[in-house]
Structures are given as structure tokens and as C-alpha cells.
Short mmCIF file of C-alpha atoms and ligand atoms in Angstrom, two decimals:
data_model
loop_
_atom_site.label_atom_id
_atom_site.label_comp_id
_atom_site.label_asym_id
_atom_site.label_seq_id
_atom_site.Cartn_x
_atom_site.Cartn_y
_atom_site.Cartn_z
CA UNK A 1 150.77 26.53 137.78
CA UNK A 2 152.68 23.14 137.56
CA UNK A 3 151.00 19.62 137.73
CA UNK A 4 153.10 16.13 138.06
CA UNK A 5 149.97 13.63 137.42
CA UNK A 6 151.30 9.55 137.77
CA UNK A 7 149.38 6.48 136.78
CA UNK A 8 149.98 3.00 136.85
CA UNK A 9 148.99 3.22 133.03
CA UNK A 10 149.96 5.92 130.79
CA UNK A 11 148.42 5.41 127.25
CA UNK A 12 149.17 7.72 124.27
CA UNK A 13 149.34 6.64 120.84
CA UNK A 14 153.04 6.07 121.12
CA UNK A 15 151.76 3.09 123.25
CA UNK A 16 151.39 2.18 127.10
CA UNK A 17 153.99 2.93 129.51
CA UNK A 18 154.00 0.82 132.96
CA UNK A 19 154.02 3.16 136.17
CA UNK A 20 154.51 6.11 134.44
CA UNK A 21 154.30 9.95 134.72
CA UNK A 22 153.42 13.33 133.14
CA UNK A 23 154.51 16.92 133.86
CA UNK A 24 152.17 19.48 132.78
CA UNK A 25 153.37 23.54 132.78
CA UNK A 26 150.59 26.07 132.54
CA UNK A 27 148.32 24.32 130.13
CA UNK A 28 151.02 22.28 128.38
CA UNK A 29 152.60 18.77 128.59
CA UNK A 30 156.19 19.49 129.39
CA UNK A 31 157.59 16.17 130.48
CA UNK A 32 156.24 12.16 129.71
CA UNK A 33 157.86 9.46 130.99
CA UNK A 34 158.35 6.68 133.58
CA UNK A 35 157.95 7.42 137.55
CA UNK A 36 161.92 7.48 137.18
CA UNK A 37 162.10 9.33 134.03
CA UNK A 38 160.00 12.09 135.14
CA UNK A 39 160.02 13.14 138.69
CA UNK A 40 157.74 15.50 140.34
CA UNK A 41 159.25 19.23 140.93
CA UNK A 42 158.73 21.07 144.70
CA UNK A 43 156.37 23.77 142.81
CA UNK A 44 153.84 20.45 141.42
CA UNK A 45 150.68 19.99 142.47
CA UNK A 46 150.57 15.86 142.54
CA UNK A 47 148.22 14.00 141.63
CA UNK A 48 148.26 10.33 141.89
CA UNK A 49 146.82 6.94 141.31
CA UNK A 50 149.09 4.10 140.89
CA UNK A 51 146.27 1.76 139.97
CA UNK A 52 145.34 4.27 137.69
CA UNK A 53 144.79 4.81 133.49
CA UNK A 54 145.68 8.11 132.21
CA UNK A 55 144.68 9.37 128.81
CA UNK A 56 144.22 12.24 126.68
CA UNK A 57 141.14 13.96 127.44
CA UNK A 58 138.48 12.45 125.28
CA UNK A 59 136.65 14.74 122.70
CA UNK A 60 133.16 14.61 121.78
CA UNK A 61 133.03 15.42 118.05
CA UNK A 62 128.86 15.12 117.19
CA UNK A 63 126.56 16.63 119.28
CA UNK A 64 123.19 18.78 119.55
CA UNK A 65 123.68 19.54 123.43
CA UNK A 66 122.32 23.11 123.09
CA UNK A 67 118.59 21.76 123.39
CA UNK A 68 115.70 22.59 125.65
CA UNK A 69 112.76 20.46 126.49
CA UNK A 70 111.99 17.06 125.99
CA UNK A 71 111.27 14.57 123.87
CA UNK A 72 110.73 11.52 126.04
CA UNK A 73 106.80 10.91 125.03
CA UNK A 74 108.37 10.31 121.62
CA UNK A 75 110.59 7.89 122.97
CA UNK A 76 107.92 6.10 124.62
CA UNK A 77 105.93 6.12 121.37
CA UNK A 78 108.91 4.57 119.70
CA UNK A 79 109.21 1.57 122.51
CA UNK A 80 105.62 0.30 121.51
CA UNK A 81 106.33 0.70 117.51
CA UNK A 82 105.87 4.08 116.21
CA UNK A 83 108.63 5.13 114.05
CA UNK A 84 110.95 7.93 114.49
CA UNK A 85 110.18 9.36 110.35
CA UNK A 86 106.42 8.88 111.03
CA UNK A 87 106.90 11.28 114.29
CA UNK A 88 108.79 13.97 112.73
CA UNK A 89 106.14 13.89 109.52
CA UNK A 90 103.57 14.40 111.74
CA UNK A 91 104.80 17.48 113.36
CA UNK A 92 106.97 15.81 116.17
CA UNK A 93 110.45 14.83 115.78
CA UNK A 94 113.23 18.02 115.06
CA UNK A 95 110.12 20.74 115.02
CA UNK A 96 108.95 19.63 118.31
CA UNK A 97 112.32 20.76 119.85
CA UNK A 98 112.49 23.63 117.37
CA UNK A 99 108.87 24.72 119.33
CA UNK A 100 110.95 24.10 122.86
CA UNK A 101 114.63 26.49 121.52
CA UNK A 102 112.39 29.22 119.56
CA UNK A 103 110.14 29.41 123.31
CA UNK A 104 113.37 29.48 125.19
CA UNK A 105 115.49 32.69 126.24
CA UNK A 106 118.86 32.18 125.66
CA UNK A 107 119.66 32.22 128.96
CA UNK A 108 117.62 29.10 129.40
CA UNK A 109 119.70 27.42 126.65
CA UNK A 110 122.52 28.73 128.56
CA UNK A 111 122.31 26.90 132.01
CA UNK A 112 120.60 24.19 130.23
CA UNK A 113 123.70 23.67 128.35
CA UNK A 114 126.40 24.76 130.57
CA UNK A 115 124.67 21.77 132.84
CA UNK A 116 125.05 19.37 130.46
CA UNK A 117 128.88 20.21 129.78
CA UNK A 118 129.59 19.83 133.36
CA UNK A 119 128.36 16.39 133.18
CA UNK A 120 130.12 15.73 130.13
CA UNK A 121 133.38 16.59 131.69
CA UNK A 122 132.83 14.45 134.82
CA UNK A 123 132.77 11.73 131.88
CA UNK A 124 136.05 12.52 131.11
CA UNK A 125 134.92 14.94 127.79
CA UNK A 126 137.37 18.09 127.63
CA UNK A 127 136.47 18.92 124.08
CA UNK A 128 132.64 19.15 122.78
CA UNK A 129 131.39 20.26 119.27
CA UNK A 130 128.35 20.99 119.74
CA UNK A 131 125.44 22.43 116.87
CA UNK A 132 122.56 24.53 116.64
CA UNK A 133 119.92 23.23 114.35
CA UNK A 134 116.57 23.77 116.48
CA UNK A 135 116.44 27.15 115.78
CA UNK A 136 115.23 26.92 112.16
CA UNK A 137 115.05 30.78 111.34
CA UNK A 138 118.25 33.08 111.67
CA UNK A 139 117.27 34.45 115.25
CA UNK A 140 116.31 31.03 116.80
CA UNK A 141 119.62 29.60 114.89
CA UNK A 142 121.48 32.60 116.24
CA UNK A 143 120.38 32.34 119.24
CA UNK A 144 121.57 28.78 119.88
CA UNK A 145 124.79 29.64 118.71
CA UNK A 146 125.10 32.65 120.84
CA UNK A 147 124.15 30.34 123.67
CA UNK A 148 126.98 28.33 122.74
CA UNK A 149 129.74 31.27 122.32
CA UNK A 150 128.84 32.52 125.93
CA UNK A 151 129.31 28.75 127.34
CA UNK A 152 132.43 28.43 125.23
CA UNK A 153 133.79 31.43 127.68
CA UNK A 154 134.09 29.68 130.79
CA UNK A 155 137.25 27.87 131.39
CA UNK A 156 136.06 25.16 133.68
CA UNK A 157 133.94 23.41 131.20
CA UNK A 158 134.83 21.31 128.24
CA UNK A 159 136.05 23.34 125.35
CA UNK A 160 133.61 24.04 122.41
CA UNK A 161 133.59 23.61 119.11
CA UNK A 162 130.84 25.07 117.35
CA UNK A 163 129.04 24.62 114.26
CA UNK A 164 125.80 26.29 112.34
CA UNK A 165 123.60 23.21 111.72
CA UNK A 166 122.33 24.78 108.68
CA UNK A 167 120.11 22.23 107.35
CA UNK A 168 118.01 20.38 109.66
CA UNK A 169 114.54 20.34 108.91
CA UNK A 170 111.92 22.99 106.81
CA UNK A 171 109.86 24.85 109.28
CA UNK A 172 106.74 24.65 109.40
CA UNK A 173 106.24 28.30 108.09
CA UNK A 174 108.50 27.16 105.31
CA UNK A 175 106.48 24.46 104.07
CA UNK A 176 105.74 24.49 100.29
CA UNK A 177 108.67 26.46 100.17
CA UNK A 178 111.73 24.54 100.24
CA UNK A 179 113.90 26.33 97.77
CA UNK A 180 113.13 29.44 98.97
CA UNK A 181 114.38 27.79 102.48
CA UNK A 182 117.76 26.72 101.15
CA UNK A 183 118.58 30.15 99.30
CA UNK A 184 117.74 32.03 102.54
CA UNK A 185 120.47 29.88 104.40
CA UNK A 186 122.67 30.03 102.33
CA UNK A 187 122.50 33.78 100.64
CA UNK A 188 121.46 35.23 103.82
CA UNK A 189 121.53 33.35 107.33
CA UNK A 190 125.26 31.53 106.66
CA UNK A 191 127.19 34.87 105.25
CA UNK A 192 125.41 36.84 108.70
CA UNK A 193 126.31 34.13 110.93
CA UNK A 194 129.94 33.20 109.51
CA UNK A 195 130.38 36.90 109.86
CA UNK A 196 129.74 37.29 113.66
CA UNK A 197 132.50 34.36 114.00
CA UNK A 198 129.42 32.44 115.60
CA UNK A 199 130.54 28.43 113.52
CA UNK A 200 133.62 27.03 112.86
CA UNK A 201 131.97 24.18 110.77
CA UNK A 202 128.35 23.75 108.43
CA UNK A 203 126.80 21.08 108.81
CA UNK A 204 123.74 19.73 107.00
CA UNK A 205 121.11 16.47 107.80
CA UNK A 206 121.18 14.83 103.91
CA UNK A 207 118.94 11.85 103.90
CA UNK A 208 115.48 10.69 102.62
CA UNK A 209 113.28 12.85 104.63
CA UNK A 210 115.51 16.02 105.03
CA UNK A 211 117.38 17.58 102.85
CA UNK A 212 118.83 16.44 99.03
CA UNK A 213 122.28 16.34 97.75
CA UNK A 214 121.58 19.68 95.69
CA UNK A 215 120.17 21.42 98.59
CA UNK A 216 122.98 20.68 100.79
CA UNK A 217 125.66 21.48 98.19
CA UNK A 218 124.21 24.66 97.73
CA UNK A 219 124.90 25.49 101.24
CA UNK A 220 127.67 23.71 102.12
CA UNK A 221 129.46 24.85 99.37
CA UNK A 222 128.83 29.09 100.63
CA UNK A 223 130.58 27.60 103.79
CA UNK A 224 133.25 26.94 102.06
CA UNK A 225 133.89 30.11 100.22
CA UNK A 226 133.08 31.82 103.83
CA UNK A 227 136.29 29.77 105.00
CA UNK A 228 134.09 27.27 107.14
CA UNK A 229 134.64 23.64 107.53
CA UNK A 230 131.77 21.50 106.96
CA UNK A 231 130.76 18.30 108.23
CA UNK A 232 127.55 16.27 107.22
CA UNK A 233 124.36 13.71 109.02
CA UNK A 234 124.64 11.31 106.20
CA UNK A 235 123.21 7.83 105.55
CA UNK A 236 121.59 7.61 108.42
CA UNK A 237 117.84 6.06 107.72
CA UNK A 238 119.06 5.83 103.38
CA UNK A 239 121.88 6.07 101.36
CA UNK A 240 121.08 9.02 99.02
CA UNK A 241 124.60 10.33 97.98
CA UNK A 242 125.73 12.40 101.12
CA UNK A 243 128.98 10.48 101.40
CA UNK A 244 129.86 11.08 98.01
CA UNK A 245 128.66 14.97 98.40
CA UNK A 246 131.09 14.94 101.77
CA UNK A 247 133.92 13.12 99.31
CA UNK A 248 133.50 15.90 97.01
CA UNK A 249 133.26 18.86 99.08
CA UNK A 250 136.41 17.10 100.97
CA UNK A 251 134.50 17.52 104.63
CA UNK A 252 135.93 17.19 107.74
CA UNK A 253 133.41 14.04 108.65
CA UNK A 254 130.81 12.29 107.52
CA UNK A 255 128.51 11.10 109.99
CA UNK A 256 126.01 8.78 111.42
CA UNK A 257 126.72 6.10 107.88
CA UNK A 258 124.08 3.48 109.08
CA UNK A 259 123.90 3.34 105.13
CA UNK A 260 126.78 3.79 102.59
CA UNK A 261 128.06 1.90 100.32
CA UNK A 262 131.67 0.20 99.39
CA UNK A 263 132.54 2.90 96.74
CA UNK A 264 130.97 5.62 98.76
CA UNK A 265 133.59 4.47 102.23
CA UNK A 266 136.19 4.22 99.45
CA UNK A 267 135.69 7.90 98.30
CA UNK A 268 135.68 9.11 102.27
CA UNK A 269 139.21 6.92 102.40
CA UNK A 270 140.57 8.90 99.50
CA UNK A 271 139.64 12.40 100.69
CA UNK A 272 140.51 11.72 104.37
CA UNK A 273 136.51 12.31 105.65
CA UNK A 274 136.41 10.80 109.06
CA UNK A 275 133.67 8.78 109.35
CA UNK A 276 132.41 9.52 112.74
CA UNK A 277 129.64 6.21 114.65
CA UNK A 278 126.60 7.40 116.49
CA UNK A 279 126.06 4.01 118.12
CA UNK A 280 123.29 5.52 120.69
CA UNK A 281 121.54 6.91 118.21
CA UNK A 282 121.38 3.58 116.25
CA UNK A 283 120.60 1.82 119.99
CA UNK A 284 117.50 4.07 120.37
CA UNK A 285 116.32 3.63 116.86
CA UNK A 286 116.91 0.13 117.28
CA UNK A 287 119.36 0.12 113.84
CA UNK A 288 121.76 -2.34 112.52
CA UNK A 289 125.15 -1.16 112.68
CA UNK A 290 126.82 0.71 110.14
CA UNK A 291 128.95 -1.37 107.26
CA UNK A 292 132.43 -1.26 109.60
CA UNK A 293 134.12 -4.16 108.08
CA UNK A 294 133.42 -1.96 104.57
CA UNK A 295 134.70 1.49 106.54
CA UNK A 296 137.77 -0.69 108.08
CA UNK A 297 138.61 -2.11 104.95
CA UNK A 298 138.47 1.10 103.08
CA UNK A 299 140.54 2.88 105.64
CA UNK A 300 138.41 5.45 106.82
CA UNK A 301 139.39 6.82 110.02
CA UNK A 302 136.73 5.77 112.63
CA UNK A 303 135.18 8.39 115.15
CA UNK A 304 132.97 7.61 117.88
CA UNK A 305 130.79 10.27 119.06
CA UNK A 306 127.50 10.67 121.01
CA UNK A 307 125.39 12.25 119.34
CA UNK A 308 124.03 13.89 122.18
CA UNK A 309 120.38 15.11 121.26
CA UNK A 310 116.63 15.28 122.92
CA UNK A 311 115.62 12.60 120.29
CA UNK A 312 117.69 10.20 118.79
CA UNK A 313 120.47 10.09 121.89
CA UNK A 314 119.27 11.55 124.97
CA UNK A 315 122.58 10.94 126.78
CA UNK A 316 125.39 13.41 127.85
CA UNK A 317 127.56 10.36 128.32
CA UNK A 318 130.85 9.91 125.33
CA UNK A 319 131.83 6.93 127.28
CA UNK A 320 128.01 5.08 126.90
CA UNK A 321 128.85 5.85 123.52
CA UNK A 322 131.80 3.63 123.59
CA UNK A 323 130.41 1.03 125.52
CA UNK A 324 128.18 0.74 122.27
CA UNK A 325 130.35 1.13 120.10
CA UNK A 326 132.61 -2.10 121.18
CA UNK A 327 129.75 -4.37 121.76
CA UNK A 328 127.13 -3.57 119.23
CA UNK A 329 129.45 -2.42 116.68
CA UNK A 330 132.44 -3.99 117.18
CA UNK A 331 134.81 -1.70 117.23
CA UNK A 332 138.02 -2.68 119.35
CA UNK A 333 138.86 -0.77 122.98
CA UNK A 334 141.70 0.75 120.98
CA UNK A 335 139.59 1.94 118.23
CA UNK A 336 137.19 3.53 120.41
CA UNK A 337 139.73 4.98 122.40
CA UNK A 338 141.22 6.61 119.30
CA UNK A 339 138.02 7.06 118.09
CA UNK A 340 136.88 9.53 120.66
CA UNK A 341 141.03 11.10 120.97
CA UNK A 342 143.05 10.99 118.32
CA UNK A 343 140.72 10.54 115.48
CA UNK A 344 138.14 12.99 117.26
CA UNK A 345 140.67 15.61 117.47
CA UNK A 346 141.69 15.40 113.56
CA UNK A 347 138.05 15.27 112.55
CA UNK A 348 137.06 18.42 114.40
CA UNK A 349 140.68 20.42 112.95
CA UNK A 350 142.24 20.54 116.55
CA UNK A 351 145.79 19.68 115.92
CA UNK A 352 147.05 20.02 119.64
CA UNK A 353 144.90 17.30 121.59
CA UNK A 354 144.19 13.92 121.18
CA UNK A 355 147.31 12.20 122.64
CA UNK A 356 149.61 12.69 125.19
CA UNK A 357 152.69 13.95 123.77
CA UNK A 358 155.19 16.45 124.74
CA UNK A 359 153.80 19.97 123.59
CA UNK A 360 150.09 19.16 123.12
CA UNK A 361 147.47 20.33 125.00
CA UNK A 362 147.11 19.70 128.82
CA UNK A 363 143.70 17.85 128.36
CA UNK A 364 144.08 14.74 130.42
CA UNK A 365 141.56 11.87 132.67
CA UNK A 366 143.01 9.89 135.24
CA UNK A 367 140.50 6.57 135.56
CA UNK A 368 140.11 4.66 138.00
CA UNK A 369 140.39 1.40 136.05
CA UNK A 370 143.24 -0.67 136.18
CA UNK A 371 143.07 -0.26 132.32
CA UNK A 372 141.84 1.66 129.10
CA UNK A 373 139.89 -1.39 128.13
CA UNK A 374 137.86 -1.32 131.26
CA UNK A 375 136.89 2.01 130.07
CA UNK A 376 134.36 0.34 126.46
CA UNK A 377 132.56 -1.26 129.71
CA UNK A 378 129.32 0.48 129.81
CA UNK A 379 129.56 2.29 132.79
CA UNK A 380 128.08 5.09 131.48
CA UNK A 381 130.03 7.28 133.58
CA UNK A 382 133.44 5.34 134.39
CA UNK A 383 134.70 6.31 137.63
CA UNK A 384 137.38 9.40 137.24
CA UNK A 385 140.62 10.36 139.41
CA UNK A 386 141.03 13.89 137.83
CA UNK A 387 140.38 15.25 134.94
CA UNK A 388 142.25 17.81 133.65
CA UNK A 389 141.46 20.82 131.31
CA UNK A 390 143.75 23.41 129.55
CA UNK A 391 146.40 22.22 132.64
CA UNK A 392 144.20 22.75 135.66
CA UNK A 393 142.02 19.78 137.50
CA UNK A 394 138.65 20.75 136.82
CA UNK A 395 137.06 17.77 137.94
CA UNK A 396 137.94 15.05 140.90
CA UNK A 397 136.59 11.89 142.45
CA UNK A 398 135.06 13.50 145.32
O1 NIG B 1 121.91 13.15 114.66
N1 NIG B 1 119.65 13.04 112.14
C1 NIG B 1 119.41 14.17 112.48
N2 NIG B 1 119.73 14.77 113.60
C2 NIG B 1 119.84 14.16 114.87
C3 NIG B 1 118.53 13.89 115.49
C4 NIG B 1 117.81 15.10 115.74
C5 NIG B 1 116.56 14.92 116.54
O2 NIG B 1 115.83 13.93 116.43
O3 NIG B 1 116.32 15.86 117.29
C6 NIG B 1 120.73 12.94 114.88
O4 NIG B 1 120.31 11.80 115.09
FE1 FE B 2 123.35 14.40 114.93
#
């Protein structure tokens, strides 16, 4: 299967080139170029739009999609003043969809999330990590994460990456017994699931009402010795250390970062953490934006991501994410582009997408915008020629 794909805009991180096109063989980039440069072969299935943006497939590196129910009473608690910490204390909040995954059967969480996936690729989103995290015990936790390994099969949805969100919340059966809690993850739940090849990354939620530095190291730290990445929620309603604890464990991101400090952006710099924006989450919690001049200035490669989750972002939509990014955090189109390609790709260990470039990974969108900064628009769901996964045109205007 061959693919000749031209747009009027062809941006990789090389740059932009004018009228150009891109040869794809099974599900590699063979060929990029200029309409003259590269010219379509008898065998190529053509697909065109001269008015057209093409880019690499963009890659959602933050989300929860794996969820069932819903959590929009809370929302409409939180429009008239109640606050998102209050919610959770009181038996809403992360339990409340722990209640709707432990109900569930995992084919539920299945369709539920294979639905979701679908829409994320019709935003242009070939690559998803997505975590458990509502399971709290090991067989609600595993079966989220089975969930996601069966989804992760099918070739016409986004790819997956997926990771054990190992510390989310206590359970309420747990309560008064928070140590005991963290041992069992780590000692028990983490060795069983890193065993079935069920996470490629740990992640835990450090912050003022969920879990310490010290409890978090003590997991995060049996993911590493397991051979997992980890990643970490950090600074997200207080700055309690986690970016320092993601500095030292050298994680692959730190994330969320409402709250961090110079030093603590200077340490992520130094040990190459992404730092990777949840801008709807901080639009629904009605947040100031994260330091970014202190992250810029530091250096730390900036991620944009959605988040995607029944409470805090109840989108499917990477590009929304964008939109919010550029105009409530000020980021620049380029830096969310990269942000949610290059950067995204790096942050999540996938060295062969992100870019278009000869040899990587035929992920690809064709928009139809005359331009990738009409894409930080907030369209929500920017209107797509083709999108192409693994080489093959999974998705189309029609
Ligand atoms: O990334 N901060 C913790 N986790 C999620 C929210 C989870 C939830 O409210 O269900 C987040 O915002
Ligand atoms: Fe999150």
C-alpha cells in the first residue's frame, strides 16, 4: 500500500515547504518534498488538497479517557462556587468515577473508550496515552488497563500509550490507612501489573490533597526498578515538591505545573522532564496559568495535552486544548504545534513520530486550513482532509 498525499503547506520541524508533497510506503514516509521534487507513482493512492496544511499526526500525551459515567452535576456545582477539593473531600470528585469504573464491565470501558478514540482521531490525534487511575484496587486498576490493551489492538484507532495511574486517590475502604495503601501498590499491585506488560509508564497525582512526595517516591521509584517510565500530576492546586521528586527520579514529564517554582522549572530543564500544559483543565477550574515565562526561560520543553477526564476536562478534543493553550496561556501556534508533535512524541519515549521526516512514522493530518496557525483557533474540532495512521487514511472529510 502506497500513498502520495500533497498540500499547499507541508510543515515539519525542518520548516514549511510551499506546494509540497509526501510519499508514504506501507506505514513509512519514503519521499518529502516539493510537488516537483516528489511526484506521485501509478501504484499511489492520492490524496490531495492544494489549499491544504499537512502535519505530523498530533499526539495526545495526558489523558484519563478510559472513564465511565459522569461527572457533569459536579461541574454544575462548580459554575455556582463549589470547589473542586471540597467535592472530592466530600466523597465526589476521583471516587465518584472510581464508583462508575469499579460498577462497569470492562466491556463497557471498552466501547466507551474505543468511542472516544474515534473522536479523538477525527481531531487529528494518532497517538493517545491514556491512564487508569479510577480503579483504585488491583482488579478495578487492572481492569482499566486491560480495557486499554484490547483498544490498543485495533489498527484504525489512535495508537495507545498506556500507563498504571498508580496513585490517584485512597479509597474509601482505605481510609485511615494510607501507608498500608502505598505499600500495597507498590509491593504488590505495580510488580503484578508491570508483569502482565499492562503500563509502559507510572504515574502518580502529588499535590496537597493526594498523595506526598514520600508516598509517591516509594512507588515511583519500584517503577523504575520494574523498567517503567514514570511521569507525574504535579503542582496542580500547590507546589509541594513533585517537580523536584520528577527532577530526581529523571521522569519523562511533569505535568499539569499550575504551581512550581523558578528553581523547581530549572531542575526539570536540567534533567530534560517535559513539562506537559493542561490548559482545559485550568479553564474548568477557572486557574491562572501556569508560570510559562519561568518554564520558557528555564528551557523546559513545553507539551500541550488534554487532559481528557470526566472531571477536570471533559473534552476528547487535543486541538480545544490548543486553542487554550495560545490564548489563555500564551503559548505561540508553533509552540503548540510542537507541543502536541514533536515535544509530545519525546515526552511519551516514541522516537519515530512527531515530524515529518523521511523514515518516521506514517502518522499524518491533512487540514483544511490554509495554515497551521489557523489550527490554535478554537475550533474544537478543525476541519480535516485525511488523516492518516500507521500509512493508511483512517479518517476523511466526508
Ligand atoms: O489531571 N489531578 C488529578 N487528576 C485529574 C483529574 C481527575 C478527576 O477529577 O477525575 C487531572 O486533572
Ligand atoms: Fe490528569
Amino acid at each position: 500500500m502506497s500513498l502520495w498525499l500533497a498540500a499547499g503547506r507541508i510543515v515539519s520541524r525542518d520548516g514549511v515547504i510551499t506546494d509540497g508533497a509526501v510519499r508514504v510506503e506501507g506505514d513509512r514516509i519514503v519521499e518529502v518534498g516539493t510537488r516537483r521534487e516528489v511526484a506521485p507513482r501509478p501504484e499511489d493512492r492520492v490524496v490531495s488538497a492544494p489549499d491544504g496544511t499537512l502535519t505530523a499526526g498530533l499526539i495526545d500525551a495526558h489523558t484519563h479517557a478510559a472513564w465511565a459515567g459522569s461527572r457533569h452535576d459536579e461541574y454544575a456545582q462548580r459554575l455556582v462556587g463549589a470547589d473542586y477539593e471540597a467535592i472530592a473531600a466530600a466523597g465526589g470528585g476521583i471516587v465518584a468515577s472510581m464508583r462508575a469504573v469499579r460498577e462497569a464491565p470492562v466491556e463497557a470501558l471498552v466501547s466507551a473508550l474505543r468511542a472516544r478514540l474515534s473522536r479523538m482521531l477525527r481531531c487529528g490525534v494518532t497517538t493517545v496515552e491514556v491512564k487508569s487511575g479510577y480503579g483504585l484496587d488491583e482488579a478495578s486498576e487492572r481492569k482499566q488497563l486491560e480495557a486499554i490493551a484490547e483498544v490498543a489492538r485495533d489498527p484504525s484507532l489512535p495508537s495507545i500509550v498506556p500507563t498504571y495511574l498508580a496513585l490517584h486517590a485512597l479509597p474509601p475502604e482505605r481510609r485511615g490507612d494510607r501507608a498500608g495503601y502505598v505499600r500495597d501498590v507498590a509491593t504488590r499491585w505495580l510488580p503484578a501489573i508491570a508483569r502482565a506488560g499492562l503500563a509502559r509508564y507510572v504515574d502518580a497525582y502529588v499535590d496537597r490533597a493526594a498523595f506526598s512526595v514520600d508516598e509517591a517516591r516509594e512507588v515511583l521509584r519500584e517503577a523504575r526498578a520494574l523498567g517503567l517510565g514514570v511521569r507525574l500530576h504535579v503542582g496542580q492546586f500547590a507546589d509541594v515538591g513533585g517537580a523536584e521528586l520528577a527532577t530526581e527520579l529523571g521522569a519523562a514529564s511533569a505535568d499539569h505545573l499550575e504551581h512550581v517554582s523558578s528553581p523547581g522549572a530549572d531542575g526539570l530543564a536540567q534533567a530534560d522532564v517535559a513539562a506537559v500544559m493542561l490548559p482545559v483543565a485550568s479553564f474548568t477550574l477557572g486557574q491562572a496559568p501556569p508560570p510559562i515565562e519561568v518554564l520558557r526561560r528555564a528551557g523546559v520543553r513545553l507539551v500541550v495535552a488534554s487532559d481528557a477526564n470526566p472531571g477536570t476536562a471533559p473534552t476528547e478534543s487535543l486541538p480545544l486544548a490548543l486553542a487554550l493553550a495560545a490564548r489563555s496561556y500564551g503559548l505561540s501556534p508553533r509552540e503548540c504545534l510542537d507541543g502536541a508533535t514533536i515535544h509530545a512524541a519525546r515526552a511519551l519515549g516514541l522516537r519515530d513520530r512527531g515530524d515529518i521526516t523521511v523514515g518516521a512514522r506514517a502518522d499524518l493530518v491533512l487540514w483544511e486550513l490554509p495554515s497551521e496557525v489557523a489550527l490554535v483557533q478554537p475550533w474544537g474540532a478543525p476541519p480535516i482532509h485525511a488523516v492518516v495512521h500507521g500509512g493508511r487514511v483512517v479518517a476523511d472529510r466526508g
